[in-house]
Coordinates of C-alpha atoms in Angstrom, one line a residue:
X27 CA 175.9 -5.1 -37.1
X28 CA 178.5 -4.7 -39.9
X29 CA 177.1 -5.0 -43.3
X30 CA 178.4 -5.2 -46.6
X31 CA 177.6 -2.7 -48.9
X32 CA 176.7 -3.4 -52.2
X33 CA 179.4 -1.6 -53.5
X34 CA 179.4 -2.6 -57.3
X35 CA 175.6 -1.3 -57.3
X36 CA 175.2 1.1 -60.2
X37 CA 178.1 0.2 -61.9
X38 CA 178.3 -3.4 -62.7
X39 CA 174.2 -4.2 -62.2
X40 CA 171.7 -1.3 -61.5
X41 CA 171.1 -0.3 -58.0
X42 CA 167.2 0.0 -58.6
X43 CA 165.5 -2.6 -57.0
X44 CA 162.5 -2.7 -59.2
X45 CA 164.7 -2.6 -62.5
X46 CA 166.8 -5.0 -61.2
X47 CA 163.7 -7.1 -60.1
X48 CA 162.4 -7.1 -63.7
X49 CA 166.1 -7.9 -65.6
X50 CA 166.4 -10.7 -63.0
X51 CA 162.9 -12.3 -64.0
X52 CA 163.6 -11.5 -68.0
X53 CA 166.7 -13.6 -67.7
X54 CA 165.1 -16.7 -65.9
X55 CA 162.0 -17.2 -67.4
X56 CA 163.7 -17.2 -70.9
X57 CA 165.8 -20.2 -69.2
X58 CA 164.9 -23.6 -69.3
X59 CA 164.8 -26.0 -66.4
X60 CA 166.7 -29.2 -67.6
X61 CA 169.8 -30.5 -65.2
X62 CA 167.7 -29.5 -61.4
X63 CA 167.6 -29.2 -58.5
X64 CA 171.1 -28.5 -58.4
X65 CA 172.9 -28.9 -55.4
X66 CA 175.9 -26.8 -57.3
X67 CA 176.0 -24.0 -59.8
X68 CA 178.8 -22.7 -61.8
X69 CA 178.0 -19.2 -63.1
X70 CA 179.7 -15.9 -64.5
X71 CA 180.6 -13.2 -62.5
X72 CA 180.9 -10.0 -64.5
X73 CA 178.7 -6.8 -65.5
X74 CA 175.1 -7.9 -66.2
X75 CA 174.4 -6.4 -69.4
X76 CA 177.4 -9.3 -70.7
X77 CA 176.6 -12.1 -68.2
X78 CA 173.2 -11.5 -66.8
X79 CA 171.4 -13.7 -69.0
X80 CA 174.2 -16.4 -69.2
X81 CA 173.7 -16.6 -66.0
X82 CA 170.5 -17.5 -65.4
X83 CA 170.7 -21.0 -66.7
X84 CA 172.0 -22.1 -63.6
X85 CA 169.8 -20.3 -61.6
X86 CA 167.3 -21.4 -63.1
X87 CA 168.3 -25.1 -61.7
X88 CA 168.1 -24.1 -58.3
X89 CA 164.9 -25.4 -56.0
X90 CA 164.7 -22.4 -53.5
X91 CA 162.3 -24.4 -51.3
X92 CA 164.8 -27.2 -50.5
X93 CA 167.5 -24.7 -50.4
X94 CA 168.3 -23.1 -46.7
X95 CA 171.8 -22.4 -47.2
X96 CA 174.1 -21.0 -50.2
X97 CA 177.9 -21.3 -50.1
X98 CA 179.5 -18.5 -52.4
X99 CA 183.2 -19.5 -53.8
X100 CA 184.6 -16.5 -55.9
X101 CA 188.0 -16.4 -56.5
X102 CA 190.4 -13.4 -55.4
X103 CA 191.1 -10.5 -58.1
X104 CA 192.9 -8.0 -56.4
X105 CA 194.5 -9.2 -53.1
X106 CA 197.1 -12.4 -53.2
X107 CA 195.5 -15.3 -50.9
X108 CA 197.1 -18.2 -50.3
X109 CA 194.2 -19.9 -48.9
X110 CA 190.4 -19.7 -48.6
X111 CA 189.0 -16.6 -46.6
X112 CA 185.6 -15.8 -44.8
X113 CA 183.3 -12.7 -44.5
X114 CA 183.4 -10.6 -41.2
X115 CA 180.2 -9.3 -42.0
X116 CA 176.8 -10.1 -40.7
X117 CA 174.6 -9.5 -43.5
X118 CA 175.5 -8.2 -47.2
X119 CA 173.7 -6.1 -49.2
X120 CA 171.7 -6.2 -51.9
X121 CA 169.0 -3.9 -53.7
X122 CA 166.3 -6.5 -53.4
X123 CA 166.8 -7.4 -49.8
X124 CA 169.8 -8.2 -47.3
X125 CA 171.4 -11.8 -47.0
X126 CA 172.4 -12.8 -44.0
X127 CA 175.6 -14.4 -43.3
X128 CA 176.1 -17.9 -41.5
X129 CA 177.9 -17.2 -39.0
X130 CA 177.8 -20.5 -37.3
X131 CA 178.9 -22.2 -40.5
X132 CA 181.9 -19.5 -40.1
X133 CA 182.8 -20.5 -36.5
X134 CA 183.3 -24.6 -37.9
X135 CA 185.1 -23.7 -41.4
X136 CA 187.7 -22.0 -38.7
X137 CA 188.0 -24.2 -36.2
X138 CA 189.5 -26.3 -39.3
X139 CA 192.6 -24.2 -39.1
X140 CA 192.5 -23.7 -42.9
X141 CA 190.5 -20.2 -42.9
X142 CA 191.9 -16.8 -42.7
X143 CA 189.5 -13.7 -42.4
X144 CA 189.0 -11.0 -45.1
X145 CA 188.6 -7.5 -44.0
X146 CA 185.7 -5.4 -45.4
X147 CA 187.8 -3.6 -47.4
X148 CA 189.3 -6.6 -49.7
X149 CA 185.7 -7.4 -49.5
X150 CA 184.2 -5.0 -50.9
X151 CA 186.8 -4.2 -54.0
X152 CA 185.8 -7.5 -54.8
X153 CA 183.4 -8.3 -57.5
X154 CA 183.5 -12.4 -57.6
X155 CA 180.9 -13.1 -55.1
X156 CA 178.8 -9.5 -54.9
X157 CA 177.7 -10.4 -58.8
X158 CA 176.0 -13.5 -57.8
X159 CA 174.4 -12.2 -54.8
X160 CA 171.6 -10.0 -56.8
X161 CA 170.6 -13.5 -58.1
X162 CA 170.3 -15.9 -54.9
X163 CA 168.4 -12.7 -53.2
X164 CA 165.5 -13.0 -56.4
X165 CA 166.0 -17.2 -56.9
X166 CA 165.0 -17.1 -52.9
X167 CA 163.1 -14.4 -52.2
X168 CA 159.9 -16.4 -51.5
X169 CA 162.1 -17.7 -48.7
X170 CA 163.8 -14.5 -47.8
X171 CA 164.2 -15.2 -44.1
X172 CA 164.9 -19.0 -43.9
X173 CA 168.0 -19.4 -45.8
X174 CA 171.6 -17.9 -45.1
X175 CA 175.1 -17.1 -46.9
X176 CA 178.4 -18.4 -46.9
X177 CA 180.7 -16.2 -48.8
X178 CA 183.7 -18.1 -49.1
X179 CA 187.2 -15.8 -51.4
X180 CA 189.4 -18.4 -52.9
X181 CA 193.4 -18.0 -53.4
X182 CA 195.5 -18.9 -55.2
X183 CA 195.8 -23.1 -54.5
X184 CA 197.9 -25.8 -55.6
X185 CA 195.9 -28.9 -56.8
X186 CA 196.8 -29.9 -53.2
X187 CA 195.1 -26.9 -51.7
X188 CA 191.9 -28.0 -53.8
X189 CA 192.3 -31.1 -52.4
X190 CA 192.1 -30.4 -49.0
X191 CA 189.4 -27.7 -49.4
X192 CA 187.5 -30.3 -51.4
X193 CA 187.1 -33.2 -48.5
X194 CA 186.6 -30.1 -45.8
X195 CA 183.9 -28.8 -47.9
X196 CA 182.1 -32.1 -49.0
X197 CA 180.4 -32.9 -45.9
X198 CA 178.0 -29.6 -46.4
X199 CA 177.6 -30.9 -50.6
X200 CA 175.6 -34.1 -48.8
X201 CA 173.4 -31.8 -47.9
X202 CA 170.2 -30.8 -50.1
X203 CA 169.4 -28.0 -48.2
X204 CA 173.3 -26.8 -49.2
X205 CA 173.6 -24.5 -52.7
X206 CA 177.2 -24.2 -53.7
X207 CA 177.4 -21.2 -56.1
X208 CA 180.9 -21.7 -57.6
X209 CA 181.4 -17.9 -59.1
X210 CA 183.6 -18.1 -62.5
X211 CA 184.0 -16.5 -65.8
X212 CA 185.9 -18.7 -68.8
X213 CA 188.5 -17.4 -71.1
X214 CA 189.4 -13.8 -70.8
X215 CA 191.0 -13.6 -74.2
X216 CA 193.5 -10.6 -75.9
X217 CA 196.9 -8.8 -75.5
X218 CA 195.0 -6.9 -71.8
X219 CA 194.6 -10.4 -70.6
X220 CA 198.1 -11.6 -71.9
X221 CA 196.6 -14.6 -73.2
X222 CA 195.9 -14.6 -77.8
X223 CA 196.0 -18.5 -78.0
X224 CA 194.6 -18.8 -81.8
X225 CA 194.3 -22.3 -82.8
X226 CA 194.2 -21.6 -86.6
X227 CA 192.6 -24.5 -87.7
X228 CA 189.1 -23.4 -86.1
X229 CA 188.6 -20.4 -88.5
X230 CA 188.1 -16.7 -86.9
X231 CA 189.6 -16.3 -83.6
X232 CA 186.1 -16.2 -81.7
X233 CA 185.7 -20.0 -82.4
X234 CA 189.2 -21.1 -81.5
X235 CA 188.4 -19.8 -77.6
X236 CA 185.1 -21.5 -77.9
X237 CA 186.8 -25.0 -79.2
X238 CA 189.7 -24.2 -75.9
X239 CA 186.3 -23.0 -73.9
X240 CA 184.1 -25.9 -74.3
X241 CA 186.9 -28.6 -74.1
X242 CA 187.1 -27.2 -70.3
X243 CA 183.7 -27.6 -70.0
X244 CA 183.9 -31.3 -71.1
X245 CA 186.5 -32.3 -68.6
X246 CA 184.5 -30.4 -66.0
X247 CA 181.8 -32.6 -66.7
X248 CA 183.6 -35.5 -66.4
X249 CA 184.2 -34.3 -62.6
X250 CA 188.0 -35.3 -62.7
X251 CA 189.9 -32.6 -60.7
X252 CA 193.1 -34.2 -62.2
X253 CA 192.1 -34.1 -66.0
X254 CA 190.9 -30.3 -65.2
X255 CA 194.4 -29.7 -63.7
X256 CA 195.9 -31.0 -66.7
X257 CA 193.9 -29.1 -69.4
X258 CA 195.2 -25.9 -67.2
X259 CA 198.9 -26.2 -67.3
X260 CA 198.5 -27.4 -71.3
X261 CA 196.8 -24.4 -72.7
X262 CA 196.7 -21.9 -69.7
X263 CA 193.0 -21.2 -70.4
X264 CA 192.6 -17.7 -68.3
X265 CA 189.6 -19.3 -66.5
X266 CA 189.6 -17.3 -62.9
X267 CA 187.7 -19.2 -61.1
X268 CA 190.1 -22.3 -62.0
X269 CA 190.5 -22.9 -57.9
X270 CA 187.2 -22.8 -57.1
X271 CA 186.3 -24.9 -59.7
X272 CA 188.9 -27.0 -58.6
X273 CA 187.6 -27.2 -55.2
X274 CA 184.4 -28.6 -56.7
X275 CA 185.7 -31.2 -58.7
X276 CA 187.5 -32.2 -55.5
X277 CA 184.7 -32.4 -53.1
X278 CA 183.1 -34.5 -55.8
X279 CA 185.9 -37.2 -56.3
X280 CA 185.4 -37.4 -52.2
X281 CA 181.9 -38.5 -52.5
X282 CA 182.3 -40.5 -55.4
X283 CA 184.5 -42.3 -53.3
X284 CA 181.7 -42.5 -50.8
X285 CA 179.3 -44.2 -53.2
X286 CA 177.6 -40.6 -54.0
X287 CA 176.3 -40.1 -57.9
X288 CA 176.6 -37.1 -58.8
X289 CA 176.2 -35.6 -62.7
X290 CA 177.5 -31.7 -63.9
X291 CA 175.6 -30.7 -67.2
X292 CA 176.8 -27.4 -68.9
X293 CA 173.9 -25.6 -70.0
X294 CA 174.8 -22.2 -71.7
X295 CA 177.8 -20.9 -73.1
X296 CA 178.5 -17.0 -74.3
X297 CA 180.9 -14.4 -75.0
X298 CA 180.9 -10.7 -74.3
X299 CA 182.6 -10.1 -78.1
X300 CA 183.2 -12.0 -81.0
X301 CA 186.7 -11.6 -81.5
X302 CA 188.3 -11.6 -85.0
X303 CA 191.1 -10.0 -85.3
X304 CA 194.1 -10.2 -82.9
X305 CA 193.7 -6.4 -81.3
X306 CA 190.3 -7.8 -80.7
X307 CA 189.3 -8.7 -76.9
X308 CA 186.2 -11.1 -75.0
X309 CA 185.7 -13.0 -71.8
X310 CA 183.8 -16.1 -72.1
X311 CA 181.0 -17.0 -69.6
X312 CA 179.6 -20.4 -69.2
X313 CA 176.8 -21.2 -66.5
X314 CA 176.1 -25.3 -65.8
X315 CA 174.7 -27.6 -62.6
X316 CA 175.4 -30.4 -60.8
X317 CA 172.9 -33.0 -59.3
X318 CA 172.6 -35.4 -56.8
X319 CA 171.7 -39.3 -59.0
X320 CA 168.9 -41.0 -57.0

């Protein structure tokens, strides 16, 4: 049975299962349950020790015993994709416990025509859905073997790529027993990122990128995949998990369209640095969830 290894273990989140155990419960029971049960969750993706407790937030939305299924979108970092990709594994690892992989939800998204396969190298260099995995394994491990993973790598997509990902994903969003993780990280600000928008006006440079930062997080909120699209090609905000996002928002507009409420609430906002002088570099991380309305 092919497994994926849980290759950014030690490096990007320790590979001790009782340590990691411990951070894990630190970080949610300092989180407060306000915008649940979720039925998706946008969260951070990078090292722990920056994101871990960003993070949480929207974990901490998640009902585990409704849940039996999580979809993981994580956009691509280091291979170009021009569409959405699957897992060839059967199980991924974690040092908690092993998901298992979904593969009957696999055999529908490609009888769509619209998935292509990643190999277990491309994988396994990337960091956008392994990061998020450490958290499902401890939000469900009451309910370790009754739930499964869809690990879904995102490319590249035009707003009408979003689109069409959006109304072939938003049958599964009707769902309750469906978790949609979408796996992003906000700004990534400084001359490494090629991106030093400074809006002046805001004071230090740290609060400009939260003022572009949170008036993302606004339009995200209001759950229109064309004002998101917009606020993107106006300021370029280096948000990389833009297309998942994206697909989000569009899944949404389909079911608002079938009559479905829906509400996204941003609950926790944080930067890895404070950035104050233009040599200076952060990435932004923003966790939030959205619910079904009665």
């Amino acid at each position: 049975m092919s497994s994926r290894k849980a290759s950014h273990a030690g490096s990007w989140y320790t590979d001790s299962a009782s340590e990691l155990s411990r951070q894990l419960d630190n970080w949610l029971s300092a989180a407060t349950l306000s915008h649940g049960p979720a039925r998706a969750i946008i969260a951070p993706h990078a090292g722990y020790t920056y994101c871990g407790a960003c993070g949480a937030f929207a974990y901490r939305q998640v009902s585990p015993a409704v849940v039996k299924r999580v979809f993981i979108l994580g956009p691509s970092h280091h291979v170009r994709l021009r569409g959405c990709a699957l897992s060839i594994a059967k199980k991924y690892k974690t040092p908690l416990y092993d998901l298992k992989i979904d593969t009957d939800i696999n055999a529908e998204l490609e009888k769509t025509g619209h998935f292509s396969w990643m190999d277990m190298k491309t994988d396994e260099n990337e960091h956008s859905i392994e990061m998020h995995l450490p958290y499902i394994a401890k939000v469900m491990e009451d309910f370790r073997d009754q739930f499964t993973i869809v690990p879904i790598l995102v490319g590249s997509l035009n707003p009408d790529q979003e689109a069409l990902y959006g109304r072939l994903l938003a049958n599964y969003f009707t769902d309750p027993q469906n978790l949609f993780v979408i796996s992003s990280d906000f700004c990534h600000w400084g001359h490494r990122f090629n991106y030093t928008y400074y809006d002046k006006s805001c004071g230090p440079i740290y609060k400009s990128i939260e003022k572009l930062d949170k008036q993302g997080m606004d339009i995200i909120e209001t759950l229109k995949p064309e004002t998101f699209t917009a606020y993107l090609r106006e300021y370029n905000n280096t948000i990389c998990g833009r297309h998942p996002i994206g697909v989000m928002l569009s899944s949404v507009k389909v079911l608002q369209e079938q009559g479905y409420n829906m509400s996204f609430k941003f609950l926790k906002y944080d930067q890895s640095s404070q950035c104050k002088v233009m040599d200076d570099s952060s990435v932004s991380y923003a966790s939030g969830s959205l619910v079904f309305e009665c």
